[in-house]
């Protein structure tokens, strides 16, 4: 069966397209699936993480997934970040050092993920931080991984990828899992029923927690959100049909998507044009 892939950018339309593909593939078992990229002129490389979730689920249903007709620019970036290696393509050298390579990790790979962050995130052009803030910032990223590993109940792993966009002066880093999603976790542990986009907003509020389910208040993102707001970056969370975004102007958006994403994605976007230095208020 053939499915046409269109442009995928790091916005609600891009996430919706990946979620729609997930819905299309969900009923398929023992099929040969061909993803036709002839209609895709642009693919934001960090979106390899949520796409990896969808294709891993399809492969888990004993489908043979093939990617075909990739345009040169799309094939180049998805080869340089190593996403295409699992689909018969050759790796290309990342001459500009702009990719945070695509990885599929297991929930017990926290030590490997920490080394991945050290080796890849810190070599990018992020704003200067004091040692104290740098440690807290990294801890916040590690906590995102820990939440996915322990509380998402994923059986297929955790998918990470990132990209530095030179012309846009943006660094995007995505962590995705194939778990049960935030809405179902809250419902299972607390019996609270709410739409997915409201569940994300609820989980981000400091002090809101399932306790026994161990979704920590604020999802461990308090420091991250404060930095992103001042830096004029973006923070995006997608889970089930929920979409939540802290925009670069500080505005908060949470909406219902047309289709359901089979897990949770957190994308951190840092404004690399920011030349200011940052430190914790306690260090001043």
CSV table of C-alpha atoms in Angstrom, one decimal:
chain,number,residue,atom,x,y,z
A,1,UNK,CA,0.0,0.0,0.0
A,2,UNK,CA,1.3,3.4,-0.9
A,3,UNK,CA,1.0,6.7,1.1
A,4,UNK,CA,2.0,10.1,-0.1
A,5,UNK,CA,4.1,12.2,2.3
A,6,UNK,CA,3.8,16.0,2.1
A,7,UNK,CA,6.0,18.7,3.7
A,8,UNK,CA,6.5,18.2,7.4
A,9,UNK,CA,7.4,21.2,9.5
A,10,UNK,CA,7.7,21.6,13.2
A,11,UNK,CA,4.2,23.1,13.8
A,12,UNK,CA,0.7,21.8,14.4
A,13,UNK,CA,0.2,21.1,10.7
A,14,UNK,CA,3.3,18.9,10.7
A,15,UNK,CA,2.3,17.0,13.8
A,16,UNK,CA,-1.2,16.5,12.4
A,17,UNK,CA,0.3,15.0,9.2
A,18,UNK,CA,2.3,12.5,11.1
A,19,UNK,CA,-0.7,11.7,13.3
A,20,UNK,CA,-2.8,11.2,10.2
A,21,UNK,CA,-0.3,8.8,8.8
A,22,UNK,CA,-0.4,6.9,12.1
A,23,UNK,CA,-4.2,6.6,11.8
A,24,UNK,CA,-3.9,5.4,8.2
A,25,UNK,CA,-1.3,2.8,9.2
A,26,UNK,CA,-2.9,1.6,12.4
A,27,UNK,CA,-5.2,-1.1,10.9
A,28,UNK,CA,-2.5,-2.6,8.7
A,29,UNK,CA,-0.9,-6.0,9.4
A,30,UNK,CA,1.5,-8.0,7.3
A,31,UNK,CA,1.5,-5.4,4.5
A,32,UNK,CA,4.1,-3.8,2.3
A,33,UNK,CA,3.9,-0.1,3.1
A,34,UNK,CA,5.5,2.4,0.7
A,35,UNK,CA,5.9,6.0,1.9
A,36,UNK,CA,6.1,8.1,-1.3
A,37,UNK,CA,8.1,11.3,-0.6
A,38,UNK,CA,7.7,12.7,-4.1
A,39,UNK,CA,5.4,15.4,-2.8
A,40,UNK,CA,7.6,16.3,0.1
A,41,UNK,CA,9.9,19.3,-0.6
A,42,UNK,CA,10.8,20.0,3.1
A,43,UNK,CA,11.1,17.9,6.2
A,44,UNK,CA,12.2,19.4,9.5
A,45,UNK,CA,14.9,16.9,10.6
A,46,UNK,CA,13.9,16.9,14.3
A,47,UNK,CA,10.5,15.6,13.2
A,48,UNK,CA,12.2,12.3,12.5
A,49,UNK,CA,11.6,11.5,16.2
A,50,UNK,CA,7.7,11.4,16.0
A,51,UNK,CA,7.9,9.8,12.5
A,52,UNK,CA,10.1,7.1,14.0
A,53,UNK,CA,7.4,6.3,16.6
A,54,UNK,CA,4.8,5.9,13.9
A,55,UNK,CA,7.0,3.7,11.7
A,56,UNK,CA,8.2,1.6,14.6
A,57,UNK,CA,4.5,0.8,15.5
A,58,UNK,CA,3.8,-0.1,11.9
A,59,UNK,CA,6.9,-2.4,11.8
A,60,UNK,CA,5.8,-3.9,15.2
A,61,UNK,CA,2.6,-5.1,13.4
A,62,UNK,CA,4.8,-7.1,11.0
A,63,UNK,CA,4.6,-4.6,8.1
A,64,UNK,CA,7.4,-4.0,5.7
A,65,UNK,CA,8.0,-0.2,5.6
A,66,UNK,CA,9.8,1.3,2.7
A,67,UNK,CA,10.6,5.0,2.0
A,68,UNK,CA,10.8,6.0,-1.7
A,69,UNK,CA,11.1,8.9,-4.1
A,70,UNK,CA,12.8,11.2,-1.7
A,71,UNK,CA,13.8,14.5,-3.2
A,72,UNK,CA,17.6,15.3,-3.0
A,73,UNK,CA,17.3,17.8,-0.2
A,74,UNK,CA,15.1,15.7,2.0
A,75,UNK,CA,17.2,12.6,1.4
A,76,UNK,CA,20.3,14.6,2.3
A,77,UNK,CA,19.1,15.8,5.7
A,78,UNK,CA,17.5,12.5,6.7
A,79,UNK,CA,20.7,10.6,5.7
A,80,UNK,CA,23.0,13.1,7.6
A,81,UNK,CA,20.9,12.7,10.7
A,82,UNK,CA,20.9,8.8,10.2
A,83,UNK,CA,17.2,8.4,10.1
A,84,UNK,CA,17.3,6.7,6.7
A,85,UNK,CA,19.9,4.1,7.8
A,86,UNK,CA,17.2,1.8,8.9
A,87,UNK,CA,15.6,1.9,5.5
A,88,UNK,CA,18.4,0.9,3.2
A,89,UNK,CA,20.0,4.3,2.6
A,90,UNK,CA,23.7,5.2,3.1
A,91,UNK,CA,24.8,7.6,5.8
A,92,UNK,CA,26.1,11.0,4.6
A,93,UNK,CA,28.7,13.0,6.4
A,94,UNK,CA,27.3,15.9,8.4
A,95,UNK,CA,29.9,18.4,7.2
A,96,UNK,CA,28.3,21.3,9.0
A,97,UNK,CA,27.8,19.5,12.4
A,98,UNK,CA,24.2,20.7,12.5
A,99,UNK,CA,22.4,17.5,13.2
A,100,UNK,CA,21.7,15.8,16.5
A,101,UNK,CA,21.5,12.3,15.2
A,102,UNK,CA,18.4,10.2,15.2
A,103,UNK,CA,18.5,7.5,17.9
A,104,UNK,CA,16.0,4.9,19.1
A,105,UNK,CA,16.7,4.2,22.8
A,106,UNK,CA,15.4,1.8,25.3
A,107,UNK,CA,13.8,3.0,28.6
A,108,UNK,CA,16.9,1.8,30.6
A,109,UNK,CA,19.3,3.8,28.4
A,110,UNK,CA,19.4,6.9,30.6
A,111,UNK,CA,23.2,6.8,30.9
A,112,UNK,CA,23.5,6.6,27.1
A,113,UNK,CA,21.0,9.5,26.7
A,114,UNK,CA,23.0,11.6,29.1
A,115,UNK,CA,26.2,11.0,27.0
A,116,UNK,CA,24.2,11.8,23.8
A,117,UNK,CA,23.1,15.1,25.3
A,118,UNK,CA,26.7,15.9,26.3
A,119,UNK,CA,28.1,15.0,22.9
A,120,UNK,CA,25.5,16.7,20.8
A,121,UNK,CA,23.5,19.5,22.4
A,122,UNK,CA,26.4,21.3,24.1
A,123,UNK,CA,28.4,21.6,20.8
A,124,UNK,CA,25.6,23.6,19.2
A,125,UNK,CA,25.2,27.4,19.4
A,126,UNK,CA,23.1,27.7,22.5
A,127,UNK,CA,23.3,30.9,24.6
A,128,UNK,CA,25.9,31.1,27.3
A,129,UNK,CA,24.9,29.7,30.7
A,130,UNK,CA,26.5,29.7,34.1
A,131,UNK,CA,27.6,26.3,35.4
A,132,UNK,CA,24.7,26.1,37.8
A,133,UNK,CA,22.1,26.8,35.1
A,134,UNK,CA,23.8,24.6,32.6
A,135,UNK,CA,23.5,21.7,35.1
A,136,UNK,CA,19.8,22.5,35.8
A,137,UNK,CA,19.1,22.8,32.1
A,138,UNK,CA,20.6,19.4,31.3
A,139,UNK,CA,18.8,17.9,34.3
A,140,UNK,CA,15.5,19.2,32.9
A,141,UNK,CA,16.2,17.4,29.6
A,142,UNK,CA,17.2,14.2,31.4
A,143,UNK,CA,13.9,14.4,33.4
A,144,UNK,CA,12.0,14.5,30.1
A,145,UNK,CA,13.7,11.2,29.1
A,146,UNK,CA,13.1,9.7,32.6
A,147,UNK,CA,9.4,10.6,32.4
A,148,UNK,CA,9.1,8.9,29.0
A,149,UNK,CA,11.1,5.9,30.2
A,150,UNK,CA,9.2,5.3,33.4
A,151,UNK,CA,5.8,6.7,33.1
A,152,UNK,CA,4.8,6.5,29.4
A,153,UNK,CA,4.7,2.7,29.5
A,154,UNK,CA,6.3,2.5,26.1
A,155,UNK,CA,7.3,-0.9,24.9
A,156,UNK,CA,9.0,0.3,21.7
A,157,UNK,CA,11.5,2.7,23.1
A,158,UNK,CA,12.2,6.4,23.0
A,159,UNK,CA,13.1,8.3,19.9
A,160,UNK,CA,15.3,11.4,19.9
A,161,UNK,CA,16.6,13.7,17.2
A,162,UNK,CA,17.5,17.4,16.6
A,163,UNK,CA,18.6,19.9,14.1
A,164,UNK,CA,20.4,23.3,14.1
A,165,UNK,CA,18.8,25.5,11.4
A,166,UNK,CA,21.6,27.9,10.4
A,167,UNK,CA,19.4,30.4,8.5
A,168,UNK,CA,16.6,30.4,11.0
A,169,UNK,CA,19.0,30.6,14.0
A,170,UNK,CA,17.0,27.9,15.7
A,171,UNK,CA,18.0,24.7,17.4
A,172,UNK,CA,15.2,22.1,17.7
A,173,UNK,CA,15.5,19.0,19.8
A,174,UNK,CA,12.7,16.4,20.0
A,175,UNK,CA,12.0,13.5,22.4
A,176,UNK,CA,9.2,11.1,21.4
A,177,UNK,CA,7.8,7.9,22.9
A,178,UNK,CA,5.2,5.3,21.9
A,179,UNK,CA,3.5,5.3,25.2
A,180,UNK,CA,-0.1,5.7,26.5
A,181,UNK,CA,-0.1,9.5,26.5
A,182,UNK,CA,-0.7,12.1,29.2
A,183,UNK,CA,-4.5,12.0,29.0
A,184,UNK,CA,-4.7,8.2,29.6
A,185,UNK,CA,-2.0,8.3,32.3
A,186,UNK,CA,-4.0,11.0,34.3
A,187,UNK,CA,-7.2,9.1,33.8
A,188,UNK,CA,-5.8,5.8,34.8
A,189,UNK,CA,-4.1,7.1,38.0
A,190,UNK,CA,-6.5,9.8,39.1
A,191,UNK,CA,-9.8,9.1,37.3
A,192,UNK,CA,-9.8,12.6,35.9
A,193,UNK,CA,-11.4,12.8,32.4
A,194,UNK,CA,-10.4,15.6,30.1
A,195,UNK,CA,-9.4,16.3,26.5
A,196,UNK,CA,-5.8,15.6,25.6
A,197,UNK,CA,-4.9,19.3,25.1
A,198,UNK,CA,-6.3,20.1,28.5
A,199,UNK,CA,-4.5,17.1,30.1
A,200,UNK,CA,-1.1,18.5,28.8
A,201,UNK,CA,-1.9,21.9,30.3
A,202,UNK,CA,-3.0,20.3,33.6
A,203,UNK,CA,0.2,18.2,33.8
A,204,UNK,CA,2.4,21.3,33.3
A,205,UNK,CA,0.9,23.2,36.2
A,206,UNK,CA,3.2,23.2,39.2
A,207,UNK,CA,1.8,21.0,41.9
A,208,UNK,CA,-0.4,18.9,39.7
A,209,UNK,CA,0.7,15.3,40.0
A,210,UNK,CA,-0.6,11.8,39.9
A,211,UNK,CA,1.7,10.8,42.7
A,212,UNK,CA,1.2,7.1,42.4
A,213,UNK,CA,1.5,7.5,38.6
A,214,UNK,CA,4.6,9.8,39.2
A,215,UNK,CA,3.9,12.4,36.6
A,216,UNK,CA,5.7,15.2,38.5
A,217,UNK,CA,4.2,18.6,38.9
A,218,UNK,CA,5.1,20.7,35.8
A,219,UNK,CA,6.6,17.6,34.1
A,220,UNK,CA,10.0,18.7,35.2
A,221,UNK,CA,10.0,21.7,32.8
A,222,UNK,CA,9.8,24.7,35.1
A,223,UNK,CA,13.4,25.8,34.5
A,224,UNK,CA,13.1,25.0,30.8
A,225,UNK,CA,9.9,27.0,30.4
A,226,UNK,CA,11.4,30.1,32.1
A,227,UNK,CA,14.5,30.0,30.0
A,228,UNK,CA,12.6,29.4,26.7
A,229,UNK,CA,10.3,32.4,27.5
A,230,UNK,CA,13.2,34.8,28.0
A,231,UNK,CA,15.2,33.3,25.1
A,232,UNK,CA,12.2,33.7,22.8
A,233,UNK,CA,12.3,30.1,21.8
A,234,UNK,CA,9.5,27.6,21.7
A,235,UNK,CA,8.3,24.6,23.6
A,236,UNK,CA,5.9,22.1,22.0
A,237,UNK,CA,4.1,19.1,23.5
A,238,UNK,CA,2.0,16.7,21.5
A,239,UNK,CA,0.1,13.8,23.1
A,240,UNK,CA,-2.8,11.8,21.7
A,241,UNK,CA,-5.0,14.5,20.1
A,242,UNK,CA,-3.6,17.3,22.2
A,243,UNK,CA,-1.3,20.0,21.0
A,244,UNK,CA,0.3,22.5,23.4
A,245,UNK,CA,2.8,25.3,22.6
A,246,UNK,CA,4.6,28.0,24.4
A,247,UNK,CA,5.3,30.4,21.5
A,248,UNK,CA,8.3,32.6,20.9
A,249,UNK,CA,6.2,35.6,22.0
A,250,UNK,CA,5.2,34.0,25.3
A,251,UNK,CA,1.7,33.1,24.1
A,252,UNK,CA,0.3,29.7,25.2
A,253,UNK,CA,-1.7,27.7,22.6
A,254,UNK,CA,-3.4,24.4,23.3
A,255,UNK,CA,-5.6,22.8,20.7
A,256,UNK,CA,-7.2,19.5,19.7
A,257,UNK,CA,-5.6,17.9,16.7
A,258,UNK,CA,-7.5,16.2,13.9
A,259,UNK,CA,-5.8,12.9,14.4
A,260,UNK,CA,-4.3,11.1,17.4
A,261,UNK,CA,-0.5,10.8,17.8
A,262,UNK,CA,0.3,7.4,19.4
A,263,UNK,CA,2.4,8.6,22.3
A,264,UNK,CA,4.0,11.9,23.4
A,265,UNK,CA,6.4,14.3,21.8
A,266,UNK,CA,8.3,17.1,23.5
A,267,UNK,CA,10.2,19.6,21.2
A,268,UNK,CA,12.5,22.2,22.6
A,269,UNK,CA,13.4,25.1,20.3
A,270,UNK,CA,16.2,27.4,21.3
A,271,UNK,CA,16.8,30.8,19.7
A,272,UNK,CA,20.5,30.7,18.9
A,273,UNK,CA,20.6,34.3,17.8
A,274,UNK,CA,20.3,35.2,21.5
A,275,UNK,CA,23.6,36.6,22.6
A,276,UNK,CA,22.8,37.2,26.3
A,277,UNK,CA,24.3,35.2,29.1
A,278,UNK,CA,22.0,33.3,31.6
A,279,UNK,CA,22.4,32.3,35.2
A,280,UNK,CA,20.1,31.2,38.0
A,281,UNK,CA,18.6,33.9,40.2
A,282,UNK,CA,20.3,32.3,43.2
A,283,UNK,CA,23.7,32.9,41.5
A,284,UNK,CA,23.2,36.6,41.2
